[in-house]
XYZ file of C-alpha atoms in Angstrom:
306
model
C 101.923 114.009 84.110
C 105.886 114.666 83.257
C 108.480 113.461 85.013
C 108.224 116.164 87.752
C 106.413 113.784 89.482
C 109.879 112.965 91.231
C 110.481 116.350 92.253
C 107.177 116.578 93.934
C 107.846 113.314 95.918
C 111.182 114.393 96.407
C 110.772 117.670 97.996
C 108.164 116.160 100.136
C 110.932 113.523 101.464
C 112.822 116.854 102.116
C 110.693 118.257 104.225
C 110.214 115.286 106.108
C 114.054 115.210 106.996
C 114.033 118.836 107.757
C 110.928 117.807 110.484
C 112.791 115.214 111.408
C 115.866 117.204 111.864
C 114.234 119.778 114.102
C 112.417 117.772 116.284
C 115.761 115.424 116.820
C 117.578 118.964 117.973
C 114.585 119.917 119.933
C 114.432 116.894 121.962
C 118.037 116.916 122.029
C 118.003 120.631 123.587
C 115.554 119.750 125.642
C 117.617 116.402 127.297
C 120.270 119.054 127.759
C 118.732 121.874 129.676
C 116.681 118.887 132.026
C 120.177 117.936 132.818
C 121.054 121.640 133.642
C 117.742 121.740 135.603
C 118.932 118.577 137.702
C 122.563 119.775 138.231
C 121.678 122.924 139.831
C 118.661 121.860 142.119
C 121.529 119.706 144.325
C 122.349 122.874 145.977
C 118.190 123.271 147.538
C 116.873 121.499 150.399
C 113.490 120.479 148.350
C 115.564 118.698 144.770
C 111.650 117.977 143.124
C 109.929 120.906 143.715
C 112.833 123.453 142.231
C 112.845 120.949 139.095
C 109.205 120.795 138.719
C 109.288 124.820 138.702
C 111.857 124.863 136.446
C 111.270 122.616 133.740
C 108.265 123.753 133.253
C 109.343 126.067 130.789
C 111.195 123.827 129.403
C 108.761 121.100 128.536
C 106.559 124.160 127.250
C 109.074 125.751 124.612
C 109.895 122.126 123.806
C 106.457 121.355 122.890
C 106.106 124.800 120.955
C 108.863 123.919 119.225
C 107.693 120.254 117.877
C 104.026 121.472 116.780
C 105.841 124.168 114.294
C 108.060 121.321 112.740
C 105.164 119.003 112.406
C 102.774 122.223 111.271
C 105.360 122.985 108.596
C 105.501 120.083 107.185
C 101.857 118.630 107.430
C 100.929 122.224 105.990
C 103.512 121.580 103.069
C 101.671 117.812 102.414
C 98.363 118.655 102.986
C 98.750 122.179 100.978
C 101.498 121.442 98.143
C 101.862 117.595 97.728
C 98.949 116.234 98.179
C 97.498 118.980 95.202
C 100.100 118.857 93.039
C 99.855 114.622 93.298
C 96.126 114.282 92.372
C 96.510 116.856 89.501
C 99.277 114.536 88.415
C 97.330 111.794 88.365
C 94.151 113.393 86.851
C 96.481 114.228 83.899
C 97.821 110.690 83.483
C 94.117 109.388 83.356
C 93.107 111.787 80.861
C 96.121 111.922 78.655
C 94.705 111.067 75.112
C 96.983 107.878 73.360
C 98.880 108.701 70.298
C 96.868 108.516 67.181
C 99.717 107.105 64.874
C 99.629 104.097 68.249
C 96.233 103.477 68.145
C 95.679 103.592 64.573
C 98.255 100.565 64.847
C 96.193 98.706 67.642
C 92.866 99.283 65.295
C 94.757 97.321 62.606
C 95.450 94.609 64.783
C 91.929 94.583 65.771
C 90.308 94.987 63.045
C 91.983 92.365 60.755
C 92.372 89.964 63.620
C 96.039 89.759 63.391
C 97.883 88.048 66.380
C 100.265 89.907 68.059
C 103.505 88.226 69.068
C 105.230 88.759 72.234
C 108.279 90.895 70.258
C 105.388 92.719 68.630
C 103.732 93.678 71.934
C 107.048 94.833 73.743
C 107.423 97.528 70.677
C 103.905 98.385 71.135
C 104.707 99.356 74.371
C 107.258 101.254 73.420
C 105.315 103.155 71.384
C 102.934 103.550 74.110
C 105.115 106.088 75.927
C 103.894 105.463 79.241
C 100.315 106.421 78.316
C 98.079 104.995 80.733
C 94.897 104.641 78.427
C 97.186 103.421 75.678
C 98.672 100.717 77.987
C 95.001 99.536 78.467
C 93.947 99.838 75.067
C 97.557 97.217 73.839
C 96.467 95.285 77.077
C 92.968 94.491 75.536
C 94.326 93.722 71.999
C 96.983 91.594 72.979
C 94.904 89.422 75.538
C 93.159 88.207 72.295
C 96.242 87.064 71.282
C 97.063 85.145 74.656
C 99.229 87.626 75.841
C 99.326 89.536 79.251
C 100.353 93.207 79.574
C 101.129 93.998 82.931
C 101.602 97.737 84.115
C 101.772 100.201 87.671
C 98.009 100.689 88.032
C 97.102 104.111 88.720
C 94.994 102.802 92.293
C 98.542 102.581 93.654
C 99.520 106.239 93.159
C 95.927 106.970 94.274
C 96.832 104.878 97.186
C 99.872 106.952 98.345
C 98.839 110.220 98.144
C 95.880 108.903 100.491
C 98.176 107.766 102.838
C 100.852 110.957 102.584
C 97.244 112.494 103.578
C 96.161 110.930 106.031
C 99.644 110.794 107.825
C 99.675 114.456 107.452
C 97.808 114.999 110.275
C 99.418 116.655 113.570
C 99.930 115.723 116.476
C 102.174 113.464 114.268
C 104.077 111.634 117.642
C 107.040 111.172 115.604
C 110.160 110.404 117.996
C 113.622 109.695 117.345
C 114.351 106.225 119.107
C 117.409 108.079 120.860
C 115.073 110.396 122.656
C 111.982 108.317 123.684
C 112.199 108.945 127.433
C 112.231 112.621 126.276
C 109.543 112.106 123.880
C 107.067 110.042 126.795
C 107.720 113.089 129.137
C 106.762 115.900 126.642
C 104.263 114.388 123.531
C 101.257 113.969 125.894
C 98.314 112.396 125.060
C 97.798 109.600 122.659
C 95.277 111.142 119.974
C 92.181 109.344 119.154
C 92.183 109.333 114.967
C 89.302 109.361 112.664
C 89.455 107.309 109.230
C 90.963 110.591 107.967
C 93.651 110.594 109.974
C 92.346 113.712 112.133
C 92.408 114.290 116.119
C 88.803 113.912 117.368
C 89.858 113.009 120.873
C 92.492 111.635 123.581
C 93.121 108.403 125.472
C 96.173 107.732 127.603
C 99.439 109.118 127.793
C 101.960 108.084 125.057
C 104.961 105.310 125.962
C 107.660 104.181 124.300
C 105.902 101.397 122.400
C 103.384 103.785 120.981
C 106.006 106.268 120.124
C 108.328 103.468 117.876
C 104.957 102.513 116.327
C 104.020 105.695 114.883
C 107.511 106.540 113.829
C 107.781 103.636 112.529
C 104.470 104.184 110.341
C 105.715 107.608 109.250
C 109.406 105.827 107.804
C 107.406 103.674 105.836
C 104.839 105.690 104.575
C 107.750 108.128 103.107
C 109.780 105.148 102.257
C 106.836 104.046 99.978
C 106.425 107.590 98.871
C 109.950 107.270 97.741
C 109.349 103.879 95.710
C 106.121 105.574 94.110
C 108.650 108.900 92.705
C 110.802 106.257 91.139
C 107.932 104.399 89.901
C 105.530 107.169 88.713
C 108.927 108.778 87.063
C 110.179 105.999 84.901
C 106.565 105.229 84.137
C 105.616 108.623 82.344
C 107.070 109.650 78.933
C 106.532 113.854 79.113
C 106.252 115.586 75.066
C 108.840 116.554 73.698
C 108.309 120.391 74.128
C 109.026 119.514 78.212
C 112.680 118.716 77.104
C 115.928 121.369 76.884
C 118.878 120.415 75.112
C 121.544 119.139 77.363
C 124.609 118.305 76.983
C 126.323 115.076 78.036
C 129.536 114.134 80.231
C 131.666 113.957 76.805
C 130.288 118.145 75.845
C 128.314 116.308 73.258
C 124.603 117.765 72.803
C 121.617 114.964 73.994
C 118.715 116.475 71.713
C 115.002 116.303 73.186
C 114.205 113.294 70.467
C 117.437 111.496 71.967
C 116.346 111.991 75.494
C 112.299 110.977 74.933
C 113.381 108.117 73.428
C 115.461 107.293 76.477
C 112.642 108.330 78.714
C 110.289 105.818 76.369
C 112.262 102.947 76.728
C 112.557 103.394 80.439
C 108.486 103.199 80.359
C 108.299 100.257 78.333
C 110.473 98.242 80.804
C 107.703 99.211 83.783
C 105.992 96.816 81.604
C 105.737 92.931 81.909
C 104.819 90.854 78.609
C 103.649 87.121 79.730
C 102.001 84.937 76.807
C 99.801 82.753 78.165
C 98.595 81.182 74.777
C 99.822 78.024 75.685
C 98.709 77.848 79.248
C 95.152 78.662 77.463
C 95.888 75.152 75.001
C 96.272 73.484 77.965
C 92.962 74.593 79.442
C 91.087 74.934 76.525
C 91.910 71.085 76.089
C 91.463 69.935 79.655
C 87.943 71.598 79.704
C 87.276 70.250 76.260
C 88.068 66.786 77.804
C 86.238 67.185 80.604
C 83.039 67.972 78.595
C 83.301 64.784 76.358
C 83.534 62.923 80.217
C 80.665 64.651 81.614
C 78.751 63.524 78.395
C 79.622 59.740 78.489
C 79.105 59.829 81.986
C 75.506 61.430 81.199
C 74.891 58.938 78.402
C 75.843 55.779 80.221
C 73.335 57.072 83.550
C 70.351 57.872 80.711
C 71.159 53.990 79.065
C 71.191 52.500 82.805
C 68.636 54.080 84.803
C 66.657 55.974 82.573
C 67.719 59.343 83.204
């Protein structure tokens, strides 16, 4: 998985502006041409009835116009981002370590040599982002009393479950600016299976349910945004994936110059704690409670037999 992991996160986020965009100017259009409606039915006897006819169009188009935003984009999720995610993650599971790395970690192992916290932090250098690699220093350097702490991959799995699951229309997004508009034309609350997908109706939407589903959408694309930045710095891609660039001084940035950049931005997704002395401390305190429990035990068997 290279690092066009961000692009695929970041197109999606464009897409969901663009929706946002057109249903904002649709709902906006529409406010505008009810207004028309209303200005020229002062001039008949029966106001209602010459607004009811004529809006109806109106609310019609409107609606039209707001399920092709929200098919365009929950096509775009469901057909491009979603795909393109889980085959990103299937190649970050499956992406073999580097032998020269875990001939290194089989050292360690093998002689029983204990890492040191300035040890481990190169190690994870070396790692380049490599999810079974990550593991493999993780299990080593436990022996040694030392955490390794990475992004586990169940939280990208988690996200593009959600983007999935969101991406299911009739999404009910509404700008807050246009919720009175939104109440008169959305409809229907839809009844949602686990998936996400329609299997029914209840009542008809208000404004509270209309901020709580926007709401839900802004911060399932807000977390989609964290997870590009994450999921970016967090993968190392080979060297082949680079071109030579040049930097703001005209001076050439080789691909070696630019991995190596890439690596270091991967080792600092990772957190080194050594915990070899908070082990002492219970390895002792256990110890001592042991030679307790055994006195205690010795002095019942003395006293009552036992």
């Amino acid at each position: 998985m290279e690092n066009g992991i961000k692009k695929i996160f970041g197109d999606a986020r464009g897409r969901y502006d663009n929706m946002k965009n057109d249903i904002t100017g649709t709902l906006s259009a529409y406010k505008l041409g009810l207004e028309r409606v209303k200005s020229s039915a002062k001039v008949y006897k029966d106001e209602d009835t010459y607004i009811s006819e004529h809006s109806a169009a109106l609310v019609s188009d409107t609606r039209r116009k707001i399920a092709e935003a929200e098919k365009g984009f929950c096509d775009y999720i469901r057909g491009v981002t979603v795909p393109a995610l889980r085959e990103a993650l299937v190649d970050r599971l499956t992406a073999q370590p580097d032998k020269a790395f875990m001939q290194t970690l089989q050292y360690y192992q093998q002689f029983g040599i204990k890492l040191e916290p300035d040890e481990v932090k190169v190690l994870a250098y070396d790692a380049a982002g490599n999810n079974l690699g990550l593991r493999c220093l993780a299990a080593v350097a436990d022996k040694s009393g030392i955490k390794v702490s990475f992004p586990p991959m169940s939280d990208l799995s988690g996200i593009i479950d959600r983007l999935e699951r969101m991406a299911q229309p009739p999404l009910m997004f509404c700008p807050s600016e246009f919720l009175a508009e939104g109440v008169a034309i959305l409809g229907n609350k839809p009844l949602r299976r686990a998936d996400g997908t329609k299997y029914g109706e209840t009542g008809p939407v208000d404004s509270p349910y209309l901020i709580m589903t926007t709401q839900n959408m802004e911060s399932t694309m807000k977390a989609a945004d964290e997870a590009g930045d994450t999921w970016s710095a967090a993968t190392v891609p080979s060297i082949s994936s680079y071109d030579v660039v040049r930097g703001e001084n005209g001076e050439k940035i080789s691909r070696e110059a630019q991995r190596a950049a890439d690596k270091l931005t991967a080792a600092q997704r990772v957190s080194i704690e050594d915990t070899s002395a908070a082990q002492q401390i219970a390895d002792a305190v256990t110890a001592e409670q042991k030679e307790a429990d055994a006195k205690a035990a010795k002095g019942r068997a003395h006293y009552f037999g036992t």
